[in-house]
PDB file of C-alpha atoms in Angstrom:
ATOM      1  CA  UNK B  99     255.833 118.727 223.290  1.00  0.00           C
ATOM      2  CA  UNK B 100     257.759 115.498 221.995  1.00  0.00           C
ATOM      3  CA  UNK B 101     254.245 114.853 219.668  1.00  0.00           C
ATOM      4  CA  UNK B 102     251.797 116.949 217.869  1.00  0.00           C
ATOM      5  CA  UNK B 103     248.617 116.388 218.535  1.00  0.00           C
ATOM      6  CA  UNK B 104     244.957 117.926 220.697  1.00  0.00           C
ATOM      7  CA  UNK B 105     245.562 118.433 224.260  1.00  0.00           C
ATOM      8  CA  UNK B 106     243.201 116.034 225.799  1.00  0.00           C
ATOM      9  CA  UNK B 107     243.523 116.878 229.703  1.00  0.00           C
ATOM     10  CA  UNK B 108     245.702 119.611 231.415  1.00  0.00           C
ATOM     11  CA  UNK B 109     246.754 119.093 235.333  1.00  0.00           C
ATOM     12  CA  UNK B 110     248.347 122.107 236.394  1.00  0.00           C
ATOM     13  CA  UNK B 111     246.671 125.515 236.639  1.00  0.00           C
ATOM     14  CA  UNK B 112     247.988 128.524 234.266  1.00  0.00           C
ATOM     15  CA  UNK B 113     250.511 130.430 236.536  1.00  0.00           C
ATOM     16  CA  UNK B 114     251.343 127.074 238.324  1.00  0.00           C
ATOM     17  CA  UNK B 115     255.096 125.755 239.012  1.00  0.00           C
ATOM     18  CA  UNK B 116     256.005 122.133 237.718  1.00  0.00           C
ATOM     19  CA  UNK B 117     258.995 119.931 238.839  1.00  0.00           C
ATOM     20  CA  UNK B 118     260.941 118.578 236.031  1.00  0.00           C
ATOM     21  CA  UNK B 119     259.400 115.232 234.880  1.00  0.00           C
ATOM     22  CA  UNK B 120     255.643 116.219 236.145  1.00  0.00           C
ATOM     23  CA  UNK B 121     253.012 115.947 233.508  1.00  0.00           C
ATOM     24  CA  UNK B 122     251.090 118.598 232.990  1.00  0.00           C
ATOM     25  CA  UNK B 123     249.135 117.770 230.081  1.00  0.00           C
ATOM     26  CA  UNK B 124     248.328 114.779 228.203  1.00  0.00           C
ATOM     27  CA  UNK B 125     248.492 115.001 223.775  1.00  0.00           C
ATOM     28  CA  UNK B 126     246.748 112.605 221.599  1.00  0.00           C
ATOM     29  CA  UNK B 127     247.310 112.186 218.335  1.00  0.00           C
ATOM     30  CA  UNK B 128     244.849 110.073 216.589  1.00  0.00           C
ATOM     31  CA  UNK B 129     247.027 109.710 213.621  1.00  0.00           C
ATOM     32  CA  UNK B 130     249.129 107.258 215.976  1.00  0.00           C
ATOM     33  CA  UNK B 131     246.132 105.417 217.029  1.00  0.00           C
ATOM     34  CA  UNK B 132     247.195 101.255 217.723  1.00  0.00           C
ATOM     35  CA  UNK B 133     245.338  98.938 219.410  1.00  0.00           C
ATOM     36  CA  UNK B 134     245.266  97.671 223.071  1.00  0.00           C
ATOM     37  CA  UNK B 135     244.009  94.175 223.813  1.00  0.00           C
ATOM     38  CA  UNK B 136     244.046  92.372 227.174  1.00  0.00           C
ATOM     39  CA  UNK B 137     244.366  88.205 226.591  1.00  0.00           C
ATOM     40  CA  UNK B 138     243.561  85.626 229.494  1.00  0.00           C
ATOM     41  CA  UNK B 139     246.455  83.699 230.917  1.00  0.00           C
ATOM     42  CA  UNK B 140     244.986  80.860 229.472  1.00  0.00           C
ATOM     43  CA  UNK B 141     244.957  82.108 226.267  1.00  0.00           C
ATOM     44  CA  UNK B 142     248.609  83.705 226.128  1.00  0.00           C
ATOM     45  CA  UNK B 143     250.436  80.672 224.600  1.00  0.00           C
ATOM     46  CA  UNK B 144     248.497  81.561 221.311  1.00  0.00           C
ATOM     47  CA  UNK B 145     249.302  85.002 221.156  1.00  0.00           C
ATOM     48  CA  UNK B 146     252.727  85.756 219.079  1.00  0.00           C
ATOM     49  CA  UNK B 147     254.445  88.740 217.835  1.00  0.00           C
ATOM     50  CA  UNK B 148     253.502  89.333 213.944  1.00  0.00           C
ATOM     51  CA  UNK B 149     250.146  87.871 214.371  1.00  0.00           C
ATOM     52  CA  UNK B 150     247.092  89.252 212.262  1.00  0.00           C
ATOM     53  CA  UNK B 151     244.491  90.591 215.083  1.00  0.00           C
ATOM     54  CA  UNK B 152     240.840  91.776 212.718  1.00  0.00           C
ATOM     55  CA  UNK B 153     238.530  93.723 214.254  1.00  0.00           C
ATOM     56  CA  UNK B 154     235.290  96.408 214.270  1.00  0.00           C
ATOM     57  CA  UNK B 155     234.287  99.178 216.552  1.00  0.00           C
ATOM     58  CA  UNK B 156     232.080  98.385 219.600  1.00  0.00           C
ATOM     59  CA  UNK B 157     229.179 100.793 218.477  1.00  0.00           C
ATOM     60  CA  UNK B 158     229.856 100.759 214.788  1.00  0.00           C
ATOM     61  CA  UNK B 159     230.231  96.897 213.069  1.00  0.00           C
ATOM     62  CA  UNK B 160     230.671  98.481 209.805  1.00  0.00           C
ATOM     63  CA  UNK B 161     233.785  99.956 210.720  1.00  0.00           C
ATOM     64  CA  UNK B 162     236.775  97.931 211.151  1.00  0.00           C
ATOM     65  CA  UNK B 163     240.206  96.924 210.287  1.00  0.00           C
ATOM     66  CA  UNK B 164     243.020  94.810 210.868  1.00  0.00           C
ATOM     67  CA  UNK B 165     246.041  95.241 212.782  1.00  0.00           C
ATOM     68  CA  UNK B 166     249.440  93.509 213.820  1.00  0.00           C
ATOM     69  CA  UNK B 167     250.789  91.885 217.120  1.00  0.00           C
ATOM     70  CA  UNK B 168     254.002  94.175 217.957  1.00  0.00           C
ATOM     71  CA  UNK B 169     254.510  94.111 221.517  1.00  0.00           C
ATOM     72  CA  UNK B 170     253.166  91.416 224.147  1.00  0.00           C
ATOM     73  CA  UNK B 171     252.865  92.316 227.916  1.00  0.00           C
ATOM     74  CA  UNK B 172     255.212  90.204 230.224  1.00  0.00           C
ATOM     75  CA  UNK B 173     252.877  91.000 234.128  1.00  0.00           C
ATOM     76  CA  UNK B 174     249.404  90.684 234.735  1.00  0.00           C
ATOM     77  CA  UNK B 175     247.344  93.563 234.982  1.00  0.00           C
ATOM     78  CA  UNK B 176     244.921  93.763 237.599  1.00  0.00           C
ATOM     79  CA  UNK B 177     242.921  90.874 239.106  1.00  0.00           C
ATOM     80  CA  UNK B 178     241.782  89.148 236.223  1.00  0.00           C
ATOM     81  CA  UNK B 179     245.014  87.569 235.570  1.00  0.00           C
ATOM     82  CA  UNK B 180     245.240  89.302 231.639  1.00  0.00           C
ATOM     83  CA  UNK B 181     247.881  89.918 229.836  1.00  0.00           C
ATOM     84  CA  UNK B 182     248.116  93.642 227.803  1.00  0.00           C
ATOM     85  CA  UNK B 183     248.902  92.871 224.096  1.00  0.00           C
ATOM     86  CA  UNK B 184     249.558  96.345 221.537  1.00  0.00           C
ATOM     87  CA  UNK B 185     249.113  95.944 218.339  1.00  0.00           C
ATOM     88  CA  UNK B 186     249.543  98.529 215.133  1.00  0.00           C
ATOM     89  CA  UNK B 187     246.589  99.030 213.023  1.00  0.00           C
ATOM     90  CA  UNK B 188     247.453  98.559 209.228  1.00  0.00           C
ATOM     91  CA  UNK B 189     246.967 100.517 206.709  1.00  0.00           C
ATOM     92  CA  UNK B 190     244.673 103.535 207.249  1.00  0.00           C
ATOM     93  CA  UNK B 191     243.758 104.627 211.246  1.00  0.00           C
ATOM     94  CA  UNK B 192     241.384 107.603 210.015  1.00  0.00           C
ATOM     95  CA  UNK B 193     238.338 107.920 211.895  1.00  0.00           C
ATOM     96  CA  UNK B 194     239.632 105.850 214.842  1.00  0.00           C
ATOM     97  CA  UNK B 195     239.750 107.969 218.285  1.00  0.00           C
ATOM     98  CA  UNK B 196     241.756 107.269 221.770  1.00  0.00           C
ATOM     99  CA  UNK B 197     238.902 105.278 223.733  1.00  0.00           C
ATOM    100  CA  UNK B 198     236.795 103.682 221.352  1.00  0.00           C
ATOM    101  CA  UNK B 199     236.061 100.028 222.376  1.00  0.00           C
ATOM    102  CA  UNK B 200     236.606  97.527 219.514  1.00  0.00           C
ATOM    103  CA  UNK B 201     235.531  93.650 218.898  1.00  0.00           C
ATOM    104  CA  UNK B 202     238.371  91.777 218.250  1.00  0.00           C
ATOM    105  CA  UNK B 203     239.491  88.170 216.637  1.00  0.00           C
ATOM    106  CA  UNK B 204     243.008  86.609 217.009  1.00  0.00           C
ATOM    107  CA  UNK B 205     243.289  84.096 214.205  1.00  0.00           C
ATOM    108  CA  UNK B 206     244.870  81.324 216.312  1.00  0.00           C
ATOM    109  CA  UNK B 207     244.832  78.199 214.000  1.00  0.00           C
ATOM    110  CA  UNK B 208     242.297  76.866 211.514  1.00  0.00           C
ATOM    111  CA  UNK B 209     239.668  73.890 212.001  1.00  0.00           C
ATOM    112  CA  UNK B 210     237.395  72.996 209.161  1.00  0.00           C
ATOM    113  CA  UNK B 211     233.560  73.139 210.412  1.00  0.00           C
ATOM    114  CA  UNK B 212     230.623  73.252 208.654  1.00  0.00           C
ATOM    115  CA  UNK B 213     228.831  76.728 209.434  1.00  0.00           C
ATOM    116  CA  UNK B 214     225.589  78.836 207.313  1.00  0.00           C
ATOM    117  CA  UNK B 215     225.339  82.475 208.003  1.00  0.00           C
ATOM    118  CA  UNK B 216     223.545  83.010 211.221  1.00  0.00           C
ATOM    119  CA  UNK B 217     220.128  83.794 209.446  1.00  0.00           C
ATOM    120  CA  UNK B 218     219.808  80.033 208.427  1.00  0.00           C
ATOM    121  CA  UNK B 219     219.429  78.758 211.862  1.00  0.00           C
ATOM    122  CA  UNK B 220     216.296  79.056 214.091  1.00  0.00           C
ATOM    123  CA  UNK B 221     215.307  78.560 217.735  1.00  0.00           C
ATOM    124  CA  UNK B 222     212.144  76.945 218.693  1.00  0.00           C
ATOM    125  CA  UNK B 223     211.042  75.952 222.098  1.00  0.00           C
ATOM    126  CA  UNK B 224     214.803  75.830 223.372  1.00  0.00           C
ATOM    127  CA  UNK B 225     215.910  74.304 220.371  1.00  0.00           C
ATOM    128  CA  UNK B 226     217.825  74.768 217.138  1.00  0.00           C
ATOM    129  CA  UNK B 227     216.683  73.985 213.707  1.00  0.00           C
ATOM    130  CA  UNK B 228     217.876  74.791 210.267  1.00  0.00           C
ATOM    131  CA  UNK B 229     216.050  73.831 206.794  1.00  0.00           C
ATOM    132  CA  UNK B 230     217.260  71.578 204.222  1.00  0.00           C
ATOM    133  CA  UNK B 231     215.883  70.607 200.479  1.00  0.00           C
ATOM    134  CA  UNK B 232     213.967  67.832 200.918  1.00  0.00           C
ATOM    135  CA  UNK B 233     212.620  67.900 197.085  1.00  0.00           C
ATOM    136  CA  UNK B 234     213.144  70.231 194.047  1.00  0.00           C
ATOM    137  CA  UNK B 235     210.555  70.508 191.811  1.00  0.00           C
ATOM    138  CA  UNK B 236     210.411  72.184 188.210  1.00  0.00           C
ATOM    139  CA  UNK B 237     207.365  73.954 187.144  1.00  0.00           C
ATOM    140  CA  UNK B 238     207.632  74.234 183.520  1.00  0.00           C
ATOM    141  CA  UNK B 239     204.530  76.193 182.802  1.00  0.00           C
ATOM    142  CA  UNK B 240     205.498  78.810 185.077  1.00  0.00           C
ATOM    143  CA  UNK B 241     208.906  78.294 184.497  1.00  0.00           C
ATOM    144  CA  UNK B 242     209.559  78.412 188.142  1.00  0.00           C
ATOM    145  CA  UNK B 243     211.300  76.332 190.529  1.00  0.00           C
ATOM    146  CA  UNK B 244     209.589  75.047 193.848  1.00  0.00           C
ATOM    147  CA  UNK B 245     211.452  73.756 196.811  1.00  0.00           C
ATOM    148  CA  UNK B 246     210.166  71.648 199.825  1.00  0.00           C
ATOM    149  CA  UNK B 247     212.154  71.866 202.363  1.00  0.00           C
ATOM    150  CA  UNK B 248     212.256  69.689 206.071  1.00  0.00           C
ATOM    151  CA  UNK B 249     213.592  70.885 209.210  1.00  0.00           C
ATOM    152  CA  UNK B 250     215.936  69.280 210.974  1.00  0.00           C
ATOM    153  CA  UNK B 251     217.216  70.295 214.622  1.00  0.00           C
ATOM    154  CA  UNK B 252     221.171  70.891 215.160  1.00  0.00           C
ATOM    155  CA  UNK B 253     223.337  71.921 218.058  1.00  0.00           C
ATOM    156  CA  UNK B 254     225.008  76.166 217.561  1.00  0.00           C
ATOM    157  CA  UNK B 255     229.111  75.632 217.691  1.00  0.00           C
ATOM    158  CA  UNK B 256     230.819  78.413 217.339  1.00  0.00           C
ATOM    159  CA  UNK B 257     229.201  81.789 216.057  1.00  0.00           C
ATOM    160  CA  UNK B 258     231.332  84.377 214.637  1.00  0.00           C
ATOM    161  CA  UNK B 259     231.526  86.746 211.801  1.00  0.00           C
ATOM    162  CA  UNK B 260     227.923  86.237 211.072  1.00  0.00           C
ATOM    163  CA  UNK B 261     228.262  82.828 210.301  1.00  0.00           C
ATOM    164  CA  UNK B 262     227.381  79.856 212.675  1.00  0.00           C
ATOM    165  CA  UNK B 263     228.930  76.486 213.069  1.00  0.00           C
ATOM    166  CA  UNK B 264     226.144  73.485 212.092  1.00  0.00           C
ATOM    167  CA  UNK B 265     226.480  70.267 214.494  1.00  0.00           C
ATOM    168  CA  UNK B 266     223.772  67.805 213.312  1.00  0.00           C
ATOM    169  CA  UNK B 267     221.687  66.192 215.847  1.00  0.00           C
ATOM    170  CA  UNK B 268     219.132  65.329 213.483  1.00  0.00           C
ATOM    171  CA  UNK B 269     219.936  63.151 210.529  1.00  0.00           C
ATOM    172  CA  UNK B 270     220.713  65.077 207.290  1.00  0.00           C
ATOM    173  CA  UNK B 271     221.637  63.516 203.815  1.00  0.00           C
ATOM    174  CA  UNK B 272     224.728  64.335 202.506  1.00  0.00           C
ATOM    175  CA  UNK B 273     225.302  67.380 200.202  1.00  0.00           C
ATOM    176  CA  UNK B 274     221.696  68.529 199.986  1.00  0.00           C
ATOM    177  CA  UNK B 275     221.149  72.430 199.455  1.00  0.00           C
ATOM    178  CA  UNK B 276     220.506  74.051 203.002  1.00  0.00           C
ATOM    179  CA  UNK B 277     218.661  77.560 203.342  1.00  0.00           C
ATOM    180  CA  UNK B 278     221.024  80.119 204.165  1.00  0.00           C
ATOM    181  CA  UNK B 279     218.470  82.733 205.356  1.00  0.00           C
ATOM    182  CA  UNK B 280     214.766  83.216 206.099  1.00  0.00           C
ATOM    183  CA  UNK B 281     214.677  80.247 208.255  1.00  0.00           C
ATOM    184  CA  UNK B 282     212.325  82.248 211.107  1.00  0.00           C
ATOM    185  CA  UNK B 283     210.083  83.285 208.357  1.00  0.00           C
ATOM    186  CA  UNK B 284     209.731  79.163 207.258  1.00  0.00           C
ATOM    187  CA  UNK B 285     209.332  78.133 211.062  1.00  0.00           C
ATOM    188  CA  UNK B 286     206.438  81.083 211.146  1.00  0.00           C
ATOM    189  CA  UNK B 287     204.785  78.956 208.304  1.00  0.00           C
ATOM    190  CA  UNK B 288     205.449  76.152 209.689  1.00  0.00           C
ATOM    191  CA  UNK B 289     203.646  77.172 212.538  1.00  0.00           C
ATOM    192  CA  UNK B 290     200.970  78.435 210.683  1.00  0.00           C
ATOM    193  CA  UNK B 291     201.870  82.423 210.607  1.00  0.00           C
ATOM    194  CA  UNK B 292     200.479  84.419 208.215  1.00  0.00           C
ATOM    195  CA  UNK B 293     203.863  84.845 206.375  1.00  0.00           C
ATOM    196  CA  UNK B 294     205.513  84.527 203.277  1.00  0.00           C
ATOM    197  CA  UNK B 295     208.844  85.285 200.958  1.00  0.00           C
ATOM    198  CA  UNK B 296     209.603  85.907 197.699  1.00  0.00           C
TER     199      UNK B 296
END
């Protein structure tokens, strides 16, 4: 065999005759691993060899890694008018198997938004909503600090990463403190649940 590698599928039965080119069993070797993508027409233009592609298994998030643009597809596959792009995964492949599905990011340019992680934001009755320090108080006997916040409702742009882009439909003073998390938990009080934080 030209690799080494587990047999992953054999088509011919022992005792069988093959013609010279036939296959007759297919080798994987996971140490090889690289990464297949399929890109949208559309999309295509953006795509260039050398570019930085990050990304996590399907079924594991934890898992991930980054890998490089080294060969772009020049036919569509199928009906979906896609375009295959293969990519080599940097650094170490261990753990990664011939199959596995993967979540994948193409860094095509960079647009300064302004984004909280995900667990800031809120949806209430088909709308959005983060929280924002209204007033910061000092308790000095307690030696504790006490916040009030005020909600104010915003429009999701685009969520990735675990962060989510902030556009303000509500008004909201400039460079006031916004919660970053626990945001369900202070709509439940606001509501009147029976919760609290620490």
């Amino acid at each position: 065999a030209p690799i080494t590698g587990t047999v992953s599928n054999i088509t011919i039965e022992i005792g069988g005759n093959a013609d010279a080119g036939a296959v007759i069993a297919n080798i994987i070797n996971n140490a090889e691993v690289d990464l297949d993508l399929y890109v949208y027409e559309k999309d295509i233009d953006k795509i260039k060899i050398g570019q930085e592609i990050m990304f996590n298994l399907s079924n594991n998030p934890d898992k991930g890694g980054k890998a490089i643009v080294d060969k772009i597809g020049s036919s569509f596959e199928g009906e979906n008018k896609s375009i295959a792009i293969h990519a080599q995964i940097a650094k170490n492949n261990d753990g990664y198997i011939d199959g596995m599905g993967v979540n994948a990011i193409l860094e095509t340019g960079s647009q300064p938004v302004i984004a909280i992680p995900s667990d800031g934001v809120v949806e209430k009755d088909g709308a959005n909503y983060i929280f924002y320090v209204m007033e910061e108080k000092i308790d000095n006997q307690n030696k504790k600090k006490e916040y009030l916040f005020k909600r104010a409702r915003i429009k999701k742009g685009i969520i990735s990463l675990g962060y989510t882009e902030i556009i303000a439909i509500d008004s909201i003073p400039q460079n006031v403190k916004v919660a970053t998390s626990g945001a369900v938990f202070m709509q439940a009080k606001l509501d009147g649940g029976n919760t609290h934080s620490h």
